[in-house]
Amino acid sequence: MENFGEEYKHYWETSMFFQTQELHSWGLNEALSGYYDSSSPDGGASSSVASKNIVSERNRRKKLNDRLFALRAVVPNISKMDKASIVKDAIEYIEHLHEQEKSIQGEITELEAGKQKHHPSYDHFQKELPVSLRSKKKRTEHLFADVSSRNFPIQVIELSVAYVREKTFVVSLTCSKRRDTIAKLCEVFESLQLKIISANITSFSSTLLKTAFIEVSLPVALIFIVYTTSLRIIVFRLTD
Amino acid sequence: MENFGEEYKHYWETSMFFQTQELHSWGLNEALSGYYDSSSPDGGASSSVASKNIVSERNRRKKLNDRLFALRAVVPNISKMDKASIVKDAIEYIEHLHEQEKSIQGEITELEAGKQKHHPSYDHFQKELPVSLRSKKKRTEHLFADVSSRNFPIQVIELSVAYVREKTFVVSLTCSKRRDTIAKLCEVFESLQLKIISANITSFSSTLLKTAFIEVSLPVALIFIVYTTSLRIIVFRLTD
DNA sequence: TTCTACACGTGATAC
DNA sequence: TGTATCACGTGTAGA
């Protein structure tokens, strides 16, 4: 059994040299990494359990090395070619990316959302409703407006929709004045592809009054759904 | 010489068991990893070259394992606890982050530039100004507003800022009417933490007129910088 | 020289 | 059962 190990000795010495060479030319030829065959190289010897184990172990080592190498390739911060250093640099790089992402995300949400708190029952609603809408009508486009796509909910105090004539409505809306409330309202209106003829926004002490004179391009049925924590405007466009 | 290896045998069997236990509780106790001392544990034997080598090798292995472990901790996609899989997952995760970053970056610049060519001095401006803002004044918050955070740029046709009295301005703005233009304008205004007393938005054929009566909470100097492809409003808040 | 990092074969362990 | 992963000690090559 241990004879196999001795017989392989010279073969693997040359192979080791080749691998050592590979170690210094990493990043160039990763793809053409052929793993070792489990058949014996001496041409007909019986493959014992030990030799299989050796080959398996070789493949395992090579796989790990190749991957460490590929890891090295995707990490820009190069310090040393050392295995442990590769992993260390990768960790630091991932942490750096995490921080970067977090800072960007935090900056965006901070700017958009201000300092208010997140409403817990919000995510559920946000996920459920669009599905039911899409499944009901085929030619209903993305007519689902969600003020809560980001930022915080709008507290609607009063809402009325007045029918003026075909395709024309007047929407009057009073809501709490919070951060980005105006922007969110406008976002909702514009996402519905309504034509806003004129809109007036007036700010009271802590409330906001918005009156919009809107015209829709097709005959629609406007349905305003008001939650205490958010405003959703759903337009059912009739299929023609 | 090989007696040392045999003497350590049991010690390392228990240690290996402990490490195997660690394998199932990774991510909890990474910090308290003490490396092996190079002194002999049998209390007085001469430290031969071989034993030193053994200890060094042990430390090297442990270091690599610990780092692979730490790498595992920072990668969210968990598939297998295997060493090679850890590295593989890390590679895929880094590639994922790269793609994500690239797509976000590309999206932002693409949306900012619209269909026009990318303005070369833009990135410089975008990166430089907030830094200079923060470094110059201490109490200056995130007063840098960017309408082009998503969606399409605003083509500003006319812009005027009229000083009414201290803390009060009238901003009149005419711009092209595109998707989400109103929302973006409101977003900019609100992100500046200005108090909008009254705003009126009127829609012409393809243009949009917005007149806002705003009040700022502190004495500021309003600087509106208008690009042909985007609108940036920068408020220099004076430190008090 | 010593020190460091490595690949190797081997036995053990878990599935 | 075999198959896969692992830690170990050892020899070696370069600094």
Tab-separated table of C-alpha atoms in Angstrom, chain A residues 64 67-68 70-71 74-75 83-85 87-88 91 93-95 97-98 100-101 107 110-112 150 178-183 186-187 190-191 196-203, chain B residues 63-64 67-68 70-71 74-75 83-85 87-88 90-91 93-95 97-98 100-101 142 150 178-183 186-187 190-191 193 196-203:
chain	number	residue	atom	x	y	z
A	64	LEU	CA	-9.476	24.774	-2.988
A	67	ARG	CA	-10.915	28.824	-5.826
A	68	LEU	CA	-8.661	30.752	-3.541
A	70	ALA	CA	-10.313	32.931	-8.276
A	71	LEU	CA	-11.106	34.731	-5.065
A	74	VAL	CA	-12.071	39.275	-7.860
A	75	VAL	CA	-10.574	41.182	-4.953
A	83	LYS	CA	-3.306	32.119	1.127
A	84	ALA	CA	-4.317	33.567	4.449
A	85	SER	CA	-3.779	37.052	3.122
A	87	VAL	CA	-8.836	35.377	2.469
A	88	LYS	CA	-8.085	38.317	4.726
A	91	ILE	CA	-12.966	39.705	4.019
A	93	TYR	CA	-13.066	43.934	0.732
A	94	ILE	CA	-16.496	42.481	1.398
A	95	GLU	CA	-16.748	44.518	4.555
A	97	LEU	CA	-18.473	46.857	0.038
A	98	HIS	CA	-20.963	46.347	2.833
A	100	GLN	CA	-20.240	51.361	1.074
A	101	GLU	CA	-23.621	49.922	0.277
A	107	GLU	CA	-27.881	58.340	2.766
A	110	GLU	CA	-32.137	59.398	5.256
A	111	LEU	CA	-32.640	62.039	2.675
A	112	GLU	CA	-35.922	60.625	1.549
A	150	ARG	CA	-39.936	54.122	-0.314
A	178	ARG	CA	-44.482	64.944	6.864
A	179	ARG	CA	-41.270	64.521	5.128
A	180	ASP	CA	-41.602	64.095	1.367
A	181	THR	CA	-45.351	64.064	1.538
A	182	ILE	CA	-45.727	66.381	-1.396
A	183	ALA	CA	-43.288	64.450	-3.452
A	186	CYS	CA	-47.082	63.864	-6.858
A	187	GLU	CA	-45.409	60.573	-7.461
A	190	GLU	CA	-47.886	61.005	-12.030
A	191	SER	CA	-47.401	57.284	-11.900
A	196	ILE	CA	-52.576	67.107	-14.192
A	197	ILE	CA	-54.036	70.283	-15.525
A	198	SER	CA	-53.418	72.297	-12.415
A	199	ALA	CA	-52.504	71.530	-8.878
A	200	ASN	CA	-52.313	73.651	-5.818
A	201	ILE	CA	-50.616	72.722	-2.615
A	202	THR	CA	-51.095	74.680	0.524
A	203	SER	CA	-49.450	74.058	3.825
B	63	LYS	CA	-4.921	31.093	10.868
B	64	LEU	CA	-6.161	30.064	7.466
B	67	ARG	CA	-9.952	33.483	8.198
B	68	LEU	CA	-11.964	31.155	6.054
B	70	ALA	CA	-14.474	34.942	9.106
B	71	LEU	CA	-14.975	34.967	5.383
B	74	VAL	CA	-19.421	38.046	6.024
B	75	VAL	CA	-20.959	36.171	3.117
B	83	LYS	CA	-13.949	25.083	2.725
B	84	ALA	CA	-14.052	25.151	-1.025
B	85	SER	CA	-17.711	26.085	-0.940
B	87	VAL	CA	-14.511	30.380	-1.054
B	88	LYS	CA	-16.839	29.682	-3.941
B	90	ALA	CA	-17.511	34.339	-1.419
B	91	ILE	CA	-16.472	34.657	-5.051
B	93	TYR	CA	-21.058	37.051	-3.618
B	94	ILE	CA	-18.330	39.481	-4.559
B	95	GLU	CA	-19.260	39.113	-8.204
B	97	LEU	CA	-21.887	42.888	-5.402
B	98	HIS	CA	-19.823	43.990	-8.339
B	100	GLN	CA	-25.041	45.276	-8.358
B	101	GLU	CA	-22.723	48.196	-7.934
B	142	HIS	CA	-27.084	66.799	4.014
B	150	ARG	CA	-33.645	58.110	-10.382
B	178	ARG	CA	-41.814	64.576	-18.451
B	179	ARG	CA	-42.543	61.612	-16.352
B	180	ASP	CA	-42.359	62.250	-12.646
B	181	THR	CA	-41.191	65.767	-13.140
B	182	ILE	CA	-43.529	67.159	-10.547
B	183	ALA	CA	-42.613	64.518	-8.069
B	186	CYS	CA	-41.188	68.302	-4.953
B	187	GLU	CA	-38.626	65.797	-3.847
B	190	GLU	CA	-38.671	68.771	0.417
B	191	SER	CA	-35.281	67.201	0.757
B	193	GLN	CA	-36.111	70.812	4.486
B	196	ILE	CA	-43.294	75.261	1.467
B	197	ILE	CA	-45.976	77.735	2.284
B	198	SER	CA	-47.788	77.436	-0.982
B	199	ALA	CA	-47.034	75.924	-4.320
B	200	ASN	CA	-48.831	76.050	-7.580
B	201	ILE	CA	-48.201	73.812	-10.500
B	202	THR	CA	-49.644	74.502	-13.879
B	203	SER	CA	-49.274	72.372	-16.931
